[in-house]
Short mmCIF file of C-alpha atoms in Angstrom, two decimals:
data_model
loop_
_atom_site.label_atom_id
_atom_site.label_comp_id
_atom_site.label_asym_id
_atom_site.label_seq_id
_atom_site.Cartn_x
_atom_site.Cartn_y
_atom_site.Cartn_z
CA UNK A 248 8.17 6.06 -1.23
CA UNK A 249 11.14 7.52 0.56
CA UNK A 250 12.31 5.65 3.66
CA UNK A 251 9.96 7.73 5.76
CA UNK A 252 7.14 5.98 3.93
CA UNK A 253 6.77 7.54 0.50
CA UNK A 254 8.95 7.05 -2.68
CA UNK A 255 12.31 6.33 -4.32
CA UNK A 256 13.78 7.06 -7.76
CA UNK A 257 16.82 7.14 -10.00
CA UNK A 258 19.11 9.54 -11.86
CA UNK A 259 21.19 9.23 -14.97
CA UNK A 260 24.82 9.63 -15.86
CA UNK A 261 27.04 7.64 -18.16
CA UNK A 262 29.44 5.34 -16.28
CA UNK A 263 32.97 4.27 -17.20
CA UNK A 264 33.16 1.28 -19.52
CA UNK A 265 34.21 -1.50 -17.19
CA UNK A 266 34.70 -5.14 -18.15
CA UNK A 267 32.97 -7.36 -15.66
CA UNK A 268 32.24 -11.06 -15.85
CA UNK A 269 28.79 -11.62 -14.32
CA UNK A 270 28.13 -14.25 -11.67
CA UNK A 271 27.49 -17.64 -13.21
CA UNK A 272 25.71 -20.81 -12.23
CA UNK A 273 25.32 -24.23 -13.80
CA UNK A 274 23.35 -24.47 -17.02
CA UNK A 275 23.69 -24.77 -20.80
CA UNK A 276 26.49 -22.72 -22.31
CA UNK A 277 27.12 -21.32 -25.77
CA UNK A 278 26.81 -23.91 -28.49
CA UNK A 279 29.50 -22.36 -30.67
CA UNK A 280 31.81 -19.55 -29.56
CA UNK A 281 32.52 -18.56 -33.15
CA UNK A 282 28.83 -17.78 -33.69
CA UNK A 283 28.60 -15.58 -30.60
CA UNK A 284 28.35 -11.83 -30.89
CA UNK A 285 28.03 -8.99 -28.45
CA UNK A 286 24.48 -7.86 -27.69
CA UNK A 287 23.13 -5.47 -25.09
CA UNK A 288 20.12 -5.02 -22.85
CA UNK A 289 19.41 -1.74 -21.06
CA UNK A 290 17.06 -1.12 -18.14
CA UNK A 291 15.87 2.01 -16.34
CA UNK A 292 14.17 1.88 -12.93
CA UNK A 293 12.13 4.73 -11.42
CA UNK A 294 10.02 5.14 -8.32
CA UNK A 295 7.42 7.53 -9.72
CA UNK A 296 5.87 8.70 -6.39
CA UNK A 297 2.16 7.92 -6.24
CA UNK A 298 1.61 11.14 -4.25
CA UNK A 299 -1.03 9.86 -1.85
CA UNK A 300 0.52 11.90 0.99
CA UNK A 301 0.43 15.13 -1.02
CA UNK A 302 -2.20 17.81 -0.48
CA UNK A 303 -5.54 16.82 -2.05
CA UNK A 304 -5.63 19.94 -4.22
CA UNK A 305 -2.17 19.17 -5.66
CA UNK A 306 -3.45 16.18 -7.70
CA UNK A 307 -0.91 13.86 -6.06
CA UNK A 308 1.87 16.41 -6.36
CA UNK A 309 0.98 17.09 -10.01
CA UNK A 310 1.22 13.46 -11.10
CA UNK A 311 0.09 14.27 -14.68
CA UNK A 312 2.99 16.68 -15.25
CA UNK A 313 5.47 14.32 -13.59
CA UNK A 314 4.40 11.31 -15.65
CA UNK A 315 4.62 13.38 -18.82
CA UNK A 316 8.13 14.58 -17.93
CA UNK A 317 9.33 11.06 -17.16
CA UNK A 318 7.94 9.64 -20.43
CA UNK A 319 9.81 12.34 -22.31
CA UNK A 320 13.02 11.51 -20.45
CA UNK A 321 12.70 7.86 -21.45
CA UNK A 322 12.36 8.83 -25.11
CA UNK A 323 15.25 11.30 -25.01
CA UNK A 324 17.43 8.63 -23.36
CA UNK A 325 17.27 6.48 -26.48
CA UNK A 326 14.37 4.16 -25.67
CA UNK A 327 15.82 1.64 -23.14
CA UNK A 328 14.63 -1.95 -23.63
CA UNK A 329 12.98 -2.07 -20.20
CA UNK A 330 11.65 0.61 -17.85
CA UNK A 331 10.63 -0.62 -14.38
CA UNK A 332 8.33 1.69 -12.42
CA UNK A 333 7.50 1.50 -8.71
CA UNK A 334 4.68 3.23 -6.79
CA UNK A 335 2.40 2.66 -9.76
CA UNK A 336 -1.35 2.16 -9.71
CA UNK A 337 -4.38 2.50 -11.98
CA UNK A 338 -4.02 6.29 -12.07
CA UNK A 339 -0.36 6.05 -13.06
CA UNK A 340 -1.27 3.68 -15.88
CA UNK A 341 -4.09 5.92 -17.05
CA UNK A 342 -1.67 8.85 -17.37
CA UNK A 343 1.30 6.85 -18.65
CA UNK A 344 -0.35 5.12 -21.58
CA UNK A 345 -0.93 8.28 -23.68
CA UNK A 346 2.36 9.86 -22.56
CA UNK A 347 4.54 6.89 -23.50
CA UNK A 348 2.61 6.35 -26.75
CA UNK A 349 4.06 9.62 -27.99
CA UNK A 350 7.72 8.58 -27.63
CA UNK A 351 9.96 6.07 -29.37
CA UNK A 352 7.51 5.74 -32.28
CA UNK A 353 4.94 4.15 -30.01
CA UNK A 354 7.05 1.02 -29.46
CA UNK A 355 6.56 0.78 -25.69
CA UNK A 356 4.09 -1.68 -24.25
CA UNK A 357 2.70 -0.95 -20.78
CA UNK A 358 2.79 -4.23 -18.87
CA UNK A 359 0.19 -3.97 -16.11
CA UNK A 360 -1.99 -6.63 -14.49
CA UNK A 361 -4.86 -4.41 -13.26
CA UNK A 362 -3.77 -4.86 -9.67
CA UNK A 363 -5.95 -2.76 -7.37
CA UNK A 364 -3.12 -1.69 -5.06
CA UNK A 365 -1.93 1.86 -4.58
CA UNK A 366 1.79 1.01 -4.42
CA UNK A 367 2.58 -1.49 -7.15
CA UNK A 368 5.08 -2.10 -9.95
CA UNK A 369 4.67 -1.91 -13.72
CA UNK A 370 7.06 -2.34 -16.65
CA UNK A 371 7.41 -0.62 -20.00
CA UNK A 372 9.23 -2.53 -22.71
CA UNK A 373 9.95 -2.34 -26.42
CA UNK A 374 10.70 -6.09 -26.54
CA UNK A 375 8.37 -9.07 -26.99
CA UNK A 376 6.85 -10.17 -23.67
CA UNK A 377 7.10 -13.89 -22.93
CA UNK A 378 5.38 -13.94 -19.54
CA UNK A 379 4.23 -11.88 -16.55
CA UNK A 380 3.57 -12.75 -12.93
CA UNK A 381 3.13 -10.87 -9.67
CA UNK A 382 3.92 -12.37 -6.27
CA UNK A 383 3.27 -11.17 -2.74
CA UNK A 384 6.15 -10.61 -0.35
CA UNK A 385 6.20 -11.02 3.42
CA UNK A 386 3.86 -8.64 5.20
CA UNK A 387 0.56 -7.29 3.97
CA UNK A 388 1.73 -4.55 1.60
CA UNK A 389 4.56 -5.38 -0.80
CA UNK A 390 4.75 -7.31 -4.07
CA UNK A 391 7.23 -8.06 -6.85
CA UNK A 392 6.46 -8.11 -10.59
CA UNK A 393 8.29 -10.56 -12.85
CA UNK A 394 8.48 -9.99 -16.59
CA UNK A 395 10.24 -12.22 -19.14
CA UNK A 396 11.21 -10.61 -22.45
CA UNK A 397 12.94 -11.65 -25.65
CA UNK A 398 15.90 -9.30 -26.08
CA UNK A 399 18.90 -9.25 -28.40
CA UNK A 400 20.89 -10.92 -25.59
CA UNK A 401 18.34 -13.73 -25.45
CA UNK A 402 15.96 -14.37 -22.58
CA UNK A 403 15.88 -11.62 -19.95
CA UNK A 404 13.96 -12.00 -16.70
CA UNK A 405 13.17 -8.72 -14.95
CA UNK A 406 11.99 -8.62 -11.34
CA UNK A 407 11.00 -5.22 -9.98
CA UNK A 408 9.89 -4.39 -6.45
CA UNK A 409 9.50 -1.76 -3.74
CA UNK A 410 10.50 -3.03 -0.31
CA UNK A 411 9.21 -1.98 3.09
CA UNK A 412 9.96 1.52 4.34
CA UNK A 413 9.87 2.71 7.93
CA UNK A 414 6.09 3.06 7.57
CA UNK A 415 5.58 -0.72 7.34
CA UNK A 416 8.89 -2.36 8.31
CA UNK A 417 9.00 -4.31 11.59
CA UNK A 418 10.74 -7.27 13.21
CA UNK A 419 9.95 -10.67 11.76
CA UNK A 420 8.12 -13.53 13.37
CA UNK A 421 7.66 -17.11 12.26
CA UNK A 422 4.20 -16.57 10.81
CA UNK A 423 4.93 -13.50 8.68
CA UNK A 424 8.54 -14.22 7.63
CA UNK A 425 8.86 -17.81 6.38
CA UNK A 426 11.98 -19.30 4.74
CA UNK A 427 14.21 -18.13 3.15
CA UNK A 428 13.95 -15.41 5.82
CA UNK A 429 15.91 -15.50 9.07
CA UNK A 430 14.37 -15.26 12.53
CA UNK A 431 16.24 -12.02 13.30
CA UNK A 432 15.38 -10.32 10.00
CA UNK A 433 13.29 -7.24 9.65
CA UNK A 434 10.38 -7.47 7.25
CA UNK A 435 12.36 -5.47 4.68
CA UNK A 436 15.37 -7.82 4.79
CA UNK A 437 13.03 -10.81 4.61
CA UNK A 438 11.45 -9.32 1.48
CA UNK A 439 14.90 -8.87 -0.07
CA UNK A 440 15.71 -12.53 0.56
CA UNK A 441 12.38 -13.52 -0.99
CA UNK A 442 12.97 -11.37 -4.08
CA UNK A 443 16.50 -12.72 -4.58
CA UNK A 444 15.36 -16.33 -4.15
CA UNK A 445 12.41 -15.79 -6.49
CA UNK A 446 14.63 -14.16 -9.13
CA UNK A 447 17.09 -17.05 -8.96
CA UNK A 448 14.26 -19.55 -9.30
CA UNK A 449 12.50 -17.93 -12.26
CA UNK A 450 15.59 -16.88 -14.20
CA UNK A 451 15.98 -18.74 -17.51
CA UNK A 452 18.87 -21.26 -17.34
CA UNK A 453 20.78 -19.61 -20.20
CA UNK A 454 19.56 -16.05 -19.74
CA UNK A 455 20.11 -12.77 -17.92
CA UNK A 456 18.25 -11.80 -14.74
CA UNK A 457 17.78 -8.19 -13.66
CA UNK A 458 16.39 -7.16 -10.27
CA UNK A 459 15.46 -3.49 -10.06
CA UNK A 460 13.62 -1.18 -7.74
CA UNK A 461 13.41 0.81 -4.55
CA UNK A 462 14.90 -1.29 -1.76
CA UNK A 463 14.68 1.41 0.93
CA UNK A 464 18.14 0.39 2.17
CA UNK A 465 21.68 1.62 1.59
CA UNK A 466 24.41 -0.60 0.20
CA UNK A 467 26.00 -1.36 3.59
CA UNK A 468 22.75 -2.56 5.14
CA UNK A 469 21.74 -6.19 5.66
CA UNK A 470 18.92 -5.92 3.12
CA UNK A 471 21.33 -5.22 0.26
CA UNK A 472 23.95 -7.66 1.55
CA UNK A 473 21.27 -10.37 1.31
CA UNK A 474 20.76 -9.67 -2.41
CA UNK A 475 24.49 -9.65 -3.13
CA UNK A 476 24.96 -12.87 -1.15
CA UNK A 477 22.43 -14.52 -3.48
CA UNK A 478 24.79 -13.92 -6.41
CA UNK A 479 23.54 -10.59 -7.76
CA UNK A 480 25.83 -7.72 -8.77
CA UNK A 481 25.20 -4.10 -7.81
CA UNK A 482 25.63 -2.64 -11.29
CA UNK A 483 26.10 0.94 -10.06
CA UNK A 484 29.32 0.11 -8.23
CA UNK A 485 30.43 -2.55 -10.72
CA UNK A 486 30.41 0.10 -13.44
CA UNK A 487 32.90 2.22 -11.48
CA UNK A 488 30.48 4.77 -10.06
CA UNK A 489 31.17 6.25 -6.64
CA UNK A 490 28.95 5.59 -3.66
CA UNK A 491 26.42 8.26 -2.65
CA UNK A 492 27.95 11.39 -1.11
CA UNK A 493 25.22 12.77 1.13
CA UNK A 494 27.11 16.05 1.63
CA UNK A 495 26.81 16.94 -2.06
CA UNK A 496 24.01 14.63 -3.24
CA UNK A 497 26.29 13.11 -5.89
CA UNK A 498 25.36 9.50 -6.84
CA UNK A 499 22.37 9.52 -4.45
CA UNK A 500 18.83 8.52 -5.38
CA UNK A 501 16.55 9.52 -2.51
CA UNK A 502 15.97 12.36 -0.09
CA UNK A 503 13.72 14.96 -1.71
CA UNK A 504 10.48 15.97 0.00
CA UNK A 505 7.82 13.43 -1.00
CA UNK A 506 4.58 15.01 0.24
CA UNK A 507 4.78 18.46 -1.39
CA UNK A 508 5.80 20.05 -4.70
CA UNK A 509 8.62 22.14 -3.23
CA UNK A 510 11.60 19.93 -4.11
CA UNK A 511 10.04 18.69 -7.35
CA UNK A 512 10.11 22.29 -8.58
CA UNK A 513 13.51 23.17 -7.06
CA UNK A 514 16.44 22.57 -9.41
CA UNK A 515 18.80 22.80 -6.45
CA UNK A 516 17.13 20.17 -4.26
CA UNK A 517 19.50 17.36 -3.28
CA UNK A 518 19.31 13.66 -2.64
CA UNK A 519 20.97 12.18 0.45
CA UNK A 520 21.09 8.37 0.11
CA UNK A 521 21.30 5.61 -2.49
CA UNK A 522 18.47 3.14 -2.00
CA UNK A 523 17.47 2.37 -5.63
CA UNK A 524 19.29 -0.39 -7.50
CA UNK A 525 19.65 -2.53 -10.58
CA UNK A 526 21.18 -5.91 -9.75
CA UNK A 527 22.29 -8.35 -12.45
CA UNK A 528 23.04 -12.05 -12.76
CA UNK A 529 23.91 -14.06 -15.86
CA UNK A 530 23.45 -17.81 -16.04
CA UNK A 531 24.65 -20.78 -18.02
CA UNK A 532 28.24 -19.62 -18.37
CA UNK A 533 27.16 -16.38 -20.06
CA UNK A 534 29.94 -13.82 -20.27
CA UNK A 535 28.53 -10.36 -19.66
CA UNK A 536 30.02 -7.03 -18.80
CA UNK A 537 28.43 -3.90 -17.43
CA UNK A 538 28.89 -0.95 -19.75
CA UNK A 539 27.78 2.65 -20.13
CA UNK A 540 25.19 3.96 -19.55
CA UNK A 541 25.02 2.51 -16.04
CA UNK A 542 24.37 4.52 -12.89
CA UNK A 543 21.97 7.36 -12.19
CA UNK A 544 19.34 8.17 -14.82
CA UNK A 545 17.68 11.57 -14.51
CA UNK A 546 19.77 13.21 -11.81
CA UNK A 547 19.75 16.73 -13.18
CA UNK A 548 16.83 19.12 -13.14
CA UNK A 549 14.90 18.96 -16.41
CA UNK A 550 13.45 22.29 -17.51
CA UNK A 551 11.17 20.68 -20.10
CA UNK A 552 8.50 19.78 -17.53
CA UNK A 553 5.31 21.82 -17.29
CA UNK A 554 3.86 23.54 -14.22
CA UNK A 555 7.38 24.22 -12.96
CA UNK A 556 8.14 20.49 -12.45
CA UNK A 557 11.88 19.76 -12.93
CA UNK A 558 12.03 16.30 -11.31
CA UNK A 559 9.46 13.56 -12.05
CA UNK A 560 9.60 12.16 -8.52
CA UNK A 561 11.19 12.53 -5.13
CA UNK A 562 13.67 9.82 -6.20
CA UNK A 563 16.24 9.78 -8.93
CA UNK A 564 16.13 6.98 -11.48
CA UNK A 565 18.82 4.33 -12.00
CA UNK A 566 19.87 2.45 -15.10
CA UNK A 567 22.14 -0.38 -16.21
CA UNK A 568 23.39 -1.71 -19.52
CA UNK A 569 24.70 -5.25 -19.91
CA UNK A 570 26.69 -6.39 -22.92
CA UNK A 571 26.72 -10.17 -23.28
CA UNK A 572 28.29 -12.64 -25.66
CA UNK A 573 25.23 -14.14 -27.36
CA UNK A 574 24.89 -17.06 -29.73
CA UNK A 575 22.26 -17.62 -32.36
CA UNK A 576 20.87 -20.44 -30.21
CA UNK A 577 20.45 -18.09 -27.27
CA UNK A 578 18.70 -15.54 -29.44
CA UNK A 579 16.45 -18.24 -30.83
CA UNK A 580 15.60 -19.48 -27.31
CA UNK A 581 14.18 -16.06 -26.53
CA UNK A 582 11.29 -16.69 -28.90
CA UNK A 583 10.26 -19.93 -27.18
CA UNK A 584 10.68 -19.64 -23.39
CA UNK A 585 7.22 -18.35 -22.61
CA UNK A 586 5.56 -18.20 -19.21
CA UNK A 587 1.88 -18.00 -18.26
CA UNK A 588 0.53 -14.65 -17.12
CA UNK A 589 -0.37 -14.99 -13.43
CA UNK A 590 -1.05 -12.73 -10.46
CA UNK A 591 -1.54 -13.27 -6.77
CA UNK A 592 -3.30 -10.01 -6.05
CA UNK A 593 -6.39 -9.87 -8.22
CA UNK A 594 -9.70 -10.45 -6.41
CA UNK A 595 -10.64 -14.12 -6.09
CA UNK A 596 -13.81 -15.54 -7.49
CA UNK A 597 -16.44 -17.61 -5.81
CA UNK A 598 -17.53 -17.72 -2.20
CA UNK A 599 -19.08 -20.25 0.08
CA UNK A 600 -20.83 -18.48 2.94
CA UNK A 601 -24.52 -17.75 3.40
CA UNK A 602 -25.80 -14.18 3.47
CA UNK A 603 -26.27 -14.07 7.23
CA UNK A 604 -22.70 -15.18 7.94
CA UNK A 605 -21.27 -12.80 5.35
CA UNK A 606 -23.20 -9.91 6.90
CA UNK A 607 -22.02 -10.78 10.41
CA UNK A 608 -18.38 -11.18 9.34
CA UNK A 609 -18.56 -7.94 7.38
CA UNK A 610 -19.91 -6.13 10.44
CA UNK A 611 -17.01 -7.45 12.54
CA UNK A 612 -14.39 -6.32 10.03
CA UNK A 613 -16.01 -2.90 9.74
CA UNK A 614 -16.14 -2.49 13.50
CA UNK A 615 -12.41 -3.27 13.81
CA UNK A 616 -11.06 -1.42 10.78
CA UNK A 617 -13.52 1.28 9.66
CA UNK A 618 -12.51 4.76 10.78
CA UNK A 619 -16.06 5.93 11.36
CA UNK A 620 -16.38 3.40 14.21
CA UNK A 621 -14.73 5.29 17.08
CA UNK A 622 -16.01 3.31 20.07
CA UNK A 623 -12.95 1.34 21.23
CA UNK A 624 -15.06 -1.09 23.25
CA UNK A 625 -17.10 -1.93 20.17
CA UNK A 626 -13.92 -2.49 18.19
CA UNK A 627 -12.43 -4.78 20.83
CA UNK A 628 -15.71 -6.67 21.16
CA UNK A 629 -15.42 -7.56 17.45
CA UNK A 630 -11.87 -8.83 17.80
CA UNK A 631 -10.71 -12.28 18.91
CA UNK A 632 -8.92 -11.98 22.28
CA UNK A 633 -9.93 -8.34 22.37
CA UNK A 634 -9.26 -7.92 26.09
CA UNK A 635 -5.82 -9.47 25.75
CA UNK A 636 -5.09 -6.93 23.01
CA UNK A 637 -6.67 -3.95 24.78
CA UNK A 638 -3.53 -2.15 25.98
CA UNK A 639 -1.64 -2.35 22.70
CA UNK A 640 -4.83 -1.73 20.70
CA UNK A 641 -5.64 1.49 22.56
CA UNK A 642 -2.04 2.73 22.33
CA UNK A 643 -1.93 2.09 18.56
CA UNK A 644 -5.39 3.55 17.99
CA UNK A 645 -4.58 6.79 19.80
CA UNK A 646 -1.33 7.22 17.83
CA UNK A 647 -3.01 6.68 14.48
CA UNK A 648 -6.45 8.17 15.12
CA UNK A 649 -6.11 10.93 12.49
CA UNK A 650 -5.23 8.51 9.69
CA UNK A 651 -7.46 5.72 11.03
CA UNK A 652 -10.50 7.96 10.67
CA UNK A 653 -9.97 7.92 6.86
CA UNK A 654 -9.73 4.11 6.56
CA UNK A 655 -12.52 1.87 5.32
CA UNK A 656 -12.58 -1.90 4.82
CA UNK A 657 -14.03 -3.82 1.87
CA UNK A 658 -14.58 -7.57 1.96
CA UNK A 659 -13.66 -9.22 -1.34
CA UNK A 660 -14.42 -12.84 -0.44
CA UNK A 661 -15.77 -14.83 2.49
CA UNK A 662 -15.43 -18.62 2.51
CA UNK A 663 -16.64 -20.78 5.40
CA UNK A 664 -14.34 -23.50 6.74
CA UNK A 665 -16.76 -25.46 8.87
CA UNK A 666 -19.21 -23.89 11.29
CA UNK A 667 -16.82 -21.71 13.31
CA UNK A 668 -14.13 -20.35 10.98
CA UNK A 669 -14.03 -18.45 7.71
CA UNK A 670 -11.27 -17.37 5.36
CA UNK A 671 -11.65 -13.74 4.35
CA UNK A 672 -10.03 -11.69 1.60
CA UNK A 673 -10.29 -7.99 2.36
CA UNK A 674 -8.99 -4.59 1.26
CA UNK A 675 -8.21 -1.51 3.34
CA UNK A 676 -8.85 1.80 1.63
CA UNK A 677 -7.51 5.22 2.58
CA UNK A 678 -9.70 8.02 1.21
CA UNK A 679 -11.09 5.47 -1.23
CA UNK A 680 -7.66 4.28 -2.46
CA UNK A 681 -6.73 0.63 -1.92
CA UNK A 682 -3.56 0.82 0.18
CA UNK A 683 -3.65 -2.79 1.38
CA UNK A 684 -5.43 -4.84 -1.23
CA UNK A 685 -6.87 -8.34 -1.22
CA UNK A 686 -5.23 -9.37 2.03
CA UNK A 687 -5.74 -12.87 3.41
CA UNK A 688 -7.52 -12.78 6.75
CA UNK A 689 -9.87 -14.84 8.85
CA UNK A 690 -12.87 -14.73 11.17
CA UNK A 691 -13.88 -17.07 13.98
CA UNK A 692 -17.26 -17.68 15.58
CA UNK A 693 -17.46 -17.16 19.33
CA UNK A 694 -20.91 -18.21 20.48
CA UNK A 695 -23.40 -16.30 18.37
CA UNK A 696 -20.86 -13.72 17.11
CA UNK A 697 -18.26 -13.64 14.39
CA UNK A 698 -14.92 -12.01 15.32
CA UNK A 699 -11.89 -10.83 13.36
CA UNK A 700 -8.98 -13.12 14.27
CA UNK A 701 -6.14 -11.80 16.35
CA UNK A 702 -3.64 -12.70 13.61
CA UNK A 703 -5.57 -10.73 10.99
CA UNK A 704 -5.53 -7.61 13.16
CA UNK A 705 -1.87 -8.01 14.17
CA UNK A 706 -0.65 -8.33 10.57
CA UNK A 707 -1.93 -4.80 9.92
CA UNK A 708 -1.46 -3.19 13.34
CA UNK A 709 2.24 -4.02 13.68
CA UNK A 710 3.33 -2.28 10.47
CA UNK A 711 6.09 0.23 11.13
CA UNK A 712 6.67 -0.89 14.73
CA UNK A 713 10.15 -1.48 16.13
CA UNK A 714 8.86 -4.06 18.62
CA UNK A 715 5.93 -6.44 18.30
CA UNK A 716 3.49 -6.35 21.27
CA UNK A 717 3.40 -9.61 23.20
CA UNK A 718 -0.23 -10.45 22.26
CA UNK A 719 0.75 -10.28 18.58
CA UNK A 720 3.81 -12.49 19.08
CA UNK A 721 2.06 -15.38 20.73
CA UNK A 722 0.06 -16.54 17.69
#
């Protein structure tokens, strides 16, 4: 999504060859300098625009043609070791599998965990996969995907993410933005701190860590400063590339129209900001330098697309290449440092509530969230502290009525915690697409009725707000 709420991407040019020693931390070093040799790892990152805001008859702004064009660009670029994709979902995977199978002699593996979300991350890689995990970030929408691979430089940990845009960013509070976040953070900056801390924690002690994706923030903003402060290098600038020039579009990654095909078919359309990144960090005394190709990936219009498509997304891709001194021991370690495959976003199993309670809780969630329930009094009557929330609820409902009418809720799990409270896992769907999937929520019993908790409603209702209403700050 662009910062208005849709996509980001990356474009490609070769950068100057610049020697750069990567940030180091304590850990095992090379066992024998004389046995070390230079090895490289190359990553491309692309926000591929899911197209949910495009006209229904455009097939998500011609997603099939865009996916096909991008797969071809990856092959023509020499088959990078890793390709991180944001704004992915089941449809993207369905289209990408056959497209990527036809390039690079079929060496790419699509790493996807069957997450039901609309706006998720996936990774393509030609290298052996040692582990995969997905984690949720602060707020109800965003996640990060972690992949560990065995590369010629040894163990490489890749973390890819898509941080909050203006459509879901908001000020933090203690409940939604826990440590390492700061009290005065926005949700987006909090997510950046979480991603950086997570990447530092999961990075192999003698390996290379790459953090890539659409951060929805420019380099001077607090969000990006938080990642750099955690010891990660902005490879675009480290390689000697200039900062984005919004007057010409040079070195920029975002700014094309993201809800129509106009700019995707216009070879002259320009980007206006750089909000897509590859950050790097080497550990254990590893000596790495950032070399060409590093910078934008597919910046120029590509006439090989069908249906008039010349850009695969509203964003331009980014890439980075690291060249690291690598010993035989480090290469050998890459065959052994496996991780379990885990996810935090697949539907849970089990239950624990009787049919009558499940039906009553389901009715409450549908009354609050389903767009075909238009009676505001009925909605508030199904919400804990509904009268306290009335003013802000009505204001929000009137502003979002057109979109709200297309929303439906699905309950994925209901588990009773005593007689008067239940944990709920639920999904919000827009036109049948899971836009907020498997969210943690709760219901409380008030007399003979079950109600959606105030906190559950506020987590969703405050997305994209610049100020949190008082009733949503007090709990």
